Amino acid sequence: MLSRAVQVTYVVLFGAASLIAFSGDKDAATHAARVERGRYIVEAFGCADCHTPKTFGPDGPQEDPKRHLSGHPHDVQLPPAPTLPDGPWNFSGNDMMTAWSGPWGTSFTANLTPDVETGLGSWKEEDFVATIRNGRHMGRGRPLLPPMPWPKTANLNDEDLKSIFAYLRTIPAVKNAVPEPRPPAGSR
Amino acid sequence: MTTLATLLGPLVQLVQLVQIALLGAPADELPKRLADTGLYADFAAGTLAADVMTFSPQYPLWTDGAAKCRYLRLPPGTTIDATRPDAWDFPVGTKLWKDFSFGRRVETRFIERRADGWTFASYVWSEDGSDAVLAPERGVRGAARTVNGTRDDVPSRYDCVACHQAGASPVLGASALQLSSDRDPLALHAEPARPGDVDLAELVRRGLVRSLPQALVDAPPRIAARTPRERAALGYLHANCGHCHNRSEKSGPLRQLGLDLAHPPTHAPAAAPAPAPALATTLDVKSQCKAACGEGAVRVAAGDPDRSVLARRLATRDPLLQMPPLGTRVVDEQARELITAWIREELAPAAPAAPPASIPPSIPPHKE
């Protein structure tokens, strides 16, 4: 027969374990829901349109699932951007929609995968939120360049931005060092 | 579990209400007018509140030539914990303000430590100086004319965070080094101390700073350098670059660069012959800025400012290259001259040798 003290100890330990298990389950469920919401937003906003390289076949350009959201491929060398004639045509893009040229220069879409060296692998949630909120590289560097619509995505609330980041942590890491942006022709 | 949650819910609310009553409103509730932030006893007359102190850091941040006044208020009976002399821990309730003037007062920036963290805001002055109201969260572009026909940007709150929460302490201008009474006579843009300004010695004397290492009480911190010009150069880099480029975990992805321009107040080459971090992480260290800076670019090329990325980025306002990347639209010509001369003269190969520089191998490369 167990003593009263031991019985109480067992009850307390069981209760604590249940509480911890419950908390863990709840955290996991919350994280899963957050990842799913992030996936939903990334899909609905069309982030892959520009951030995922394309393959080309009879049906035209298709997103390459092996390079999902990995940005402009480092091994795709592009000639200087075309010079547009005077008139209303203002910017141009490559066939993958991963490189864009306009009055700001030439920009290349970023690697959003969790690769530590070339993607967002070393970023913290607050770095990502700050980047989208203030439109600056790494949250505090040079301005993000067109056509990244950060003034619009900055309207997402914190929970949505954290959800996007949570989802981006779950996609496969792709090692791809995206080129640095180029200045406008003749500006330097 | 439901019972537990039911019991805890009201308890948490009660604790929050007590916190608000004792420590102030949550961070998302900012006064709409500067007059209501506690800076003034009489706003219309411009009379400061009795417990507000003024101070002037010896190495100010360049903001396109703005004249500045800085204010500090600690809650009654509280002190600053200076155990870490480069990362003072301010008590909950601390408030700091900074006026920016270009001919007239344009804005007053305000930071406050609340129970749930630091909060940041800016107040924009009317042209007649009669009132200052809370700026929008995203700031105000071109709020006022500065110099050379450029305009001042009132920063967004995320811009505030970008600089103030990337280093050891969110308070950049009040630290052991910045308030040292052993001021650098060559520091750029330093305002002379005004009557009533508090410095490190005065804060210690009033008992408002505790746990400052005794060595810094006995000998106020001073940047140890080979020449007066090098001292001023290291101080400039500390104040204008070190709040982002440092080894703090808070600098986020920037930490991967292994670029440390913050100067620790306890750095003393006489005792430990290591170079200042700003030298150890730049001199003859290859830059990771490639396309925009050129292959093989070097952060600081010994004796050669033209090949030094640090000097080149300081001297441009090209948005892809300029440093600092925000808070300024006009090149600091005095700084350009200072850094250029320092690299050319003090860092020339024939100059007194500095210990070899390197980036710790544990830090992976990253673009800068």
XYZ file of C-alpha atoms in Angstrom, chain B:
368
model
C -7.132 22.048 -18.292
C -10.156 24.165 -19.080
C -10.518 24.891 -15.382
C -6.871 25.866 -15.157
C -7.145 28.186 -18.129
C -10.342 29.654 -16.729
C -8.580 30.394 -13.485
C -5.419 31.777 -15.069
C -7.121 34.066 -17.596
C -8.449 36.645 -15.126
C -5.218 36.364 -13.131
C -3.134 37.273 -16.193
C -5.462 40.185 -16.933
C -5.126 41.377 -13.357
C -1.330 41.252 -13.549
C -1.426 43.232 -16.820
C -3.662 45.868 -15.264
C -1.321 46.198 -12.300
C 1.655 46.485 -14.674
C -0.073 49.229 -16.651
C -0.992 51.055 -13.452
C 2.567 50.880 -12.143
C 4.645 51.052 -15.293
C 2.610 52.767 -17.972
C 0.639 51.803 -21.028
C 1.607 48.984 -23.414
C 4.047 49.761 -26.214
C 1.393 50.209 -28.867
C -0.186 53.137 -27.038
C 1.902 56.226 -27.674
C 1.016 59.774 -26.666
C -0.291 61.685 -29.646
C 1.594 64.851 -28.719
C 5.154 65.374 -27.556
C 3.739 67.569 -24.823
C 2.268 64.456 -23.218
C 5.444 62.371 -23.117
C 6.857 63.869 -19.923
C 9.666 65.925 -21.434
C 8.287 69.295 -20.448
C 6.963 70.825 -17.267
C 5.536 73.626 -19.400
C 5.420 72.741 -23.080
C 4.337 76.173 -24.301
C 7.171 77.849 -22.416
C 9.677 75.142 -23.340
C 10.460 74.428 -19.693
C 11.855 70.957 -19.157
C 10.503 68.692 -16.445
C 12.554 68.924 -13.259
C 13.908 65.382 -13.432
C 14.967 65.528 -17.092
C 18.734 65.556 -17.656
C 20.573 66.675 -20.791
C 23.657 65.000 -22.222
C 25.912 65.044 -25.282
C 27.686 61.927 -26.546
C 31.276 62.563 -27.529
C 30.844 60.774 -30.882
C 27.498 61.863 -32.384
C 25.686 60.170 -35.251
C 25.839 62.074 -38.558
C 22.350 63.099 -39.649
C 23.016 65.397 -42.583
C 24.185 68.196 -40.326
C 21.219 68.284 -37.961
C 21.778 70.073 -34.660
C 20.645 67.891 -31.792
C 19.686 68.093 -28.145
C 19.333 64.965 -26.053
C 17.388 64.321 -22.881
C 17.217 61.492 -20.349
C 14.743 60.792 -17.590
C 15.006 57.940 -15.106
C 12.090 57.017 -12.856
C 12.578 58.324 -9.321
C 14.717 56.046 -7.182
C 16.009 53.946 -10.083
C 19.510 53.476 -11.423
C 21.264 52.317 -14.582
C 23.035 48.973 -14.268
C 26.459 49.489 -15.889
C 27.827 46.039 -15.151
C 28.366 45.748 -18.893
C 29.807 49.180 -19.647
C 28.995 48.949 -23.357
C 25.453 47.693 -22.751
C 23.888 49.689 -19.977
C 20.684 48.230 -18.625
C 18.178 51.028 -18.132
C 15.314 50.644 -15.669
C 11.724 50.214 -16.784
C 10.254 53.672 -17.173
C 13.421 55.213 -18.674
C 12.692 57.827 -21.334
C 15.039 59.476 -23.821
C 14.354 62.198 -26.360
C 16.413 63.734 -29.147
C 15.615 66.971 -30.983
C 16.677 67.329 -34.625
C 16.983 70.851 -35.980
C 17.741 72.172 -39.432
C 17.449 75.899 -38.832
C 14.294 75.138 -36.872
C 13.308 72.168 -34.771
C 11.974 69.524 -37.185
C 11.386 66.415 -35.110
C 11.900 64.940 -31.675
C 12.562 61.224 -31.444
C 11.466 59.407 -28.337
C 12.286 56.004 -26.894
C 10.926 54.547 -23.706
C 11.567 51.349 -21.835
C 8.259 49.830 -20.848
C 7.442 46.646 -19.022
C 7.122 44.801 -22.327
C 10.209 46.264 -24.007
C 11.445 49.404 -25.707
C 9.104 51.520 -27.754
C 10.097 54.034 -30.426
C 8.362 57.081 -31.837
C 8.986 60.404 -33.511
C 7.139 63.687 -33.124
C 7.040 66.172 -35.987
C 7.154 69.865 -35.132
C 4.898 72.382 -36.824
C 6.747 75.074 -38.765
C 5.936 77.699 -36.141
C 7.219 75.419 -33.362
C 3.967 75.559 -31.451
C 3.297 71.831 -31.386
C 4.790 68.432 -32.177
C 2.576 65.494 -33.036
C 3.172 61.760 -33.339
C 4.506 60.753 -36.771
C 2.819 57.884 -38.634
C 4.213 54.418 -38.005
C 5.769 54.422 -41.481
C 7.450 57.787 -40.954
C 7.304 60.893 -43.136
C 9.438 61.232 -46.237
C 10.826 64.700 -46.921
C 9.473 66.263 -43.747
C 11.751 69.300 -43.915
C 14.568 70.840 -45.935
C 18.064 69.997 -44.709
C 21.164 70.934 -46.717
C 22.018 70.995 -50.428
C 18.320 70.975 -51.286
C 17.760 67.562 -49.725
C 14.942 66.697 -47.375
C 14.824 65.076 -43.979
C 13.033 61.768 -43.608
C 11.282 61.128 -40.333
C 12.065 57.456 -39.793
C 9.488 54.728 -39.645
C 9.323 52.847 -36.370
C 10.946 49.901 -38.113
C 13.807 52.175 -39.163
C 14.210 53.123 -35.492
C 14.396 49.476 -34.550
C 16.839 48.750 -37.375
C 19.505 50.852 -35.685
C 18.474 50.803 -32.038
C 17.900 47.115 -31.622
C 20.861 45.701 -33.521
C 23.432 46.105 -30.810
C 24.170 45.488 -27.189
C 21.849 48.256 -25.983
C 18.978 50.160 -27.634
C 20.352 53.376 -26.139
C 23.178 54.411 -28.444
C 24.241 57.820 -27.198
C 24.377 57.124 -23.459
C 27.079 54.611 -22.607
C 30.337 54.618 -20.687
C 32.364 55.496 -23.783
C 29.928 58.046 -25.180
C 29.553 59.889 -21.880
C 33.174 59.591 -20.827
C 34.513 62.774 -19.318
C 37.763 62.099 -21.195
C 36.293 63.509 -24.393
C 37.965 63.240 -27.765
C 38.934 66.749 -28.943
C 38.988 65.569 -32.579
C 35.573 63.858 -32.522
C 33.572 64.982 -35.538
C 30.449 67.099 -35.084
C 30.630 66.906 -31.290
C 28.699 69.633 -29.586
C 30.471 71.227 -26.630
C 28.947 70.185 -23.346
C 26.264 72.631 -22.229
C 25.762 73.857 -18.697
C 23.932 71.170 -16.762
C 24.831 68.321 -19.118
C 25.516 65.094 -17.278
C 28.480 62.920 -18.180
C 29.713 59.614 -16.828
C 31.382 61.130 -13.786
C 28.292 63.150 -12.916
C 25.957 60.157 -13.270
C 28.227 58.178 -10.958
C 28.425 61.067 -8.503
C 24.626 61.293 -8.378
C 24.388 57.571 -7.786
C 22.402 57.038 -10.988
C 24.857 54.516 -12.441
C 25.681 51.420 -10.438
C 28.051 48.499 -10.904
C 30.298 50.376 -13.311
C 33.660 48.566 -13.276
C 35.943 50.404 -10.876
C 38.624 50.759 -13.551
C 36.248 52.969 -15.539
C 35.413 55.018 -12.476
C 39.106 55.606 -11.832
C 39.981 56.255 -15.483
C 37.090 57.243 -17.780
C 37.044 55.175 -20.968
C 39.040 56.439 -23.894
C 39.676 54.840 -27.263
C 43.255 53.630 -27.230
C 44.838 54.398 -30.580
C 48.234 55.020 -32.097
C 47.438 58.620 -33.035
C 44.783 61.218 -32.194
C 43.394 60.863 -35.722
C 43.017 57.126 -35.329
C 41.188 57.688 -32.058
C 38.721 60.016 -33.801
C 38.323 57.608 -36.726
C 37.567 54.646 -34.474
C 35.136 56.790 -32.493
C 33.345 57.863 -35.664
C 33.000 54.272 -36.855
C 31.765 53.235 -33.412
C 28.992 55.839 -33.399
C 27.965 55.715 -37.049
C 28.466 52.060 -37.965
C 28.915 50.014 -34.791
C 25.256 49.980 -33.806
C 24.611 47.535 -36.694
C 28.079 46.155 -37.434
C 28.945 44.450 -34.180
C 29.181 40.989 -32.649
C 25.896 41.148 -30.773
C 23.394 38.390 -31.434
C 20.902 41.191 -31.950
C 22.598 42.310 -35.160
C 20.887 39.369 -36.853
C 22.160 38.214 -40.259
C 24.644 41.098 -40.315
C 26.651 39.287 -37.658
C 27.655 36.757 -40.292
C 29.776 39.395 -41.958
C 32.215 39.240 -39.067
C 32.481 43.020 -39.309
C 32.748 44.692 -35.920
C 32.992 48.475 -35.851
C 31.756 48.925 -32.295
C 34.485 49.882 -29.866
C 34.417 48.215 -26.445
C 35.071 50.733 -23.661
C 37.436 48.352 -21.934
C 39.627 47.762 -24.973
C 43.177 48.599 -23.894
C 46.007 47.541 -26.198
C 48.594 48.265 -23.521
C 47.158 45.466 -21.456
C 46.110 43.193 -24.307
C 47.934 43.747 -27.611
C 44.971 42.852 -29.816
C 43.944 45.454 -32.384
C 40.662 47.307 -32.045
C 37.778 45.266 -33.497
C 37.372 47.873 -36.231
C 40.900 47.060 -37.373
C 40.866 43.346 -36.722
C 37.799 42.849 -38.906
C 38.644 45.232 -41.743
C 42.351 45.706 -42.378
C 43.288 43.643 -45.447
C 40.113 41.605 -44.999
C 38.418 40.745 -48.278
C 35.045 42.407 -48.716
C 31.999 40.323 -49.461
C 30.582 43.171 -51.532
C 31.398 41.873 -55.001
C 29.266 43.016 -57.927
C 28.810 46.543 -56.659
C 32.321 46.948 -55.242
C 34.358 44.877 -57.691
C 35.901 41.427 -57.357
C 38.710 41.286 -54.862
C 37.613 44.403 -53.038
C 39.060 44.842 -49.571
C 37.301 46.313 -46.564
C 40.276 48.471 -45.659
C 43.309 48.280 -47.922
C 46.400 49.316 -46.012
C 47.371 52.807 -47.098
C 44.936 52.841 -50.015
C 41.572 54.507 -49.349
C 40.548 54.231 -53.010
C 40.642 50.434 -52.739
C 38.939 50.439 -49.345
C 35.270 49.525 -49.478
C 34.699 51.113 -46.084
C 35.876 54.521 -47.314
C 34.047 54.228 -50.626
C 30.689 53.264 -49.164
C 30.903 55.999 -46.559
C 31.420 58.526 -49.361
C 28.456 57.650 -51.582
C 24.705 58.023 -51.385
C 24.052 55.547 -54.184
C 21.161 53.643 -52.574
C 22.716 50.262 -53.358
C 25.989 51.153 -51.687
C 25.610 53.965 -49.203
C 26.584 53.520 -45.609
C 24.823 54.004 -43.336
C 21.946 52.781 -45.504
C 19.335 54.913 -43.779
C 19.024 58.144 -41.850
C 21.182 60.204 -44.195
C 21.029 61.558 -47.733
C 24.137 63.730 -47.614
C 27.728 62.480 -47.514
C 29.576 63.483 -44.362
C 32.517 65.197 -46.053
C 34.452 65.638 -42.818
C 34.134 61.934 -42.141
C 35.209 61.097 -45.656
C 38.333 63.205 -45.150
C 39.021 61.734 -41.725
C 38.665 58.102 -42.764
C 40.570 58.647 -45.992
C 43.487 60.302 -44.183
C 43.473 57.607 -41.493
C 43.696 54.811 -44.041
C 46.300 56.610 -46.112
C 48.521 57.736 -43.233
C 48.074 55.601 -40.142
C 47.336 52.378 -41.993
C 50.038 52.675 -44.646
C 52.247 49.583 -44.768
C 55.138 51.552 -43.254
C 53.020 52.652 -40.293
C 53.375 50.881 -36.946
C 52.298 47.329 -37.551
C 48.901 46.191 -36.334
C 48.418 42.540 -35.429
C 47.076 40.427 -38.332
C 43.374 40.675 -38.992
C 41.067 37.777 -39.500
C 37.458 36.757 -39.381
C 36.697 34.008 -36.891
C 36.284 30.781 -38.903
C 33.031 29.986 -37.101
C 31.275 32.772 -38.933
C 30.173 31.754 -42.441
C 30.428 34.203 -45.321
C 27.523 36.374 -46.316
C 26.931 39.263 -48.660
C 27.423 42.728 -47.265
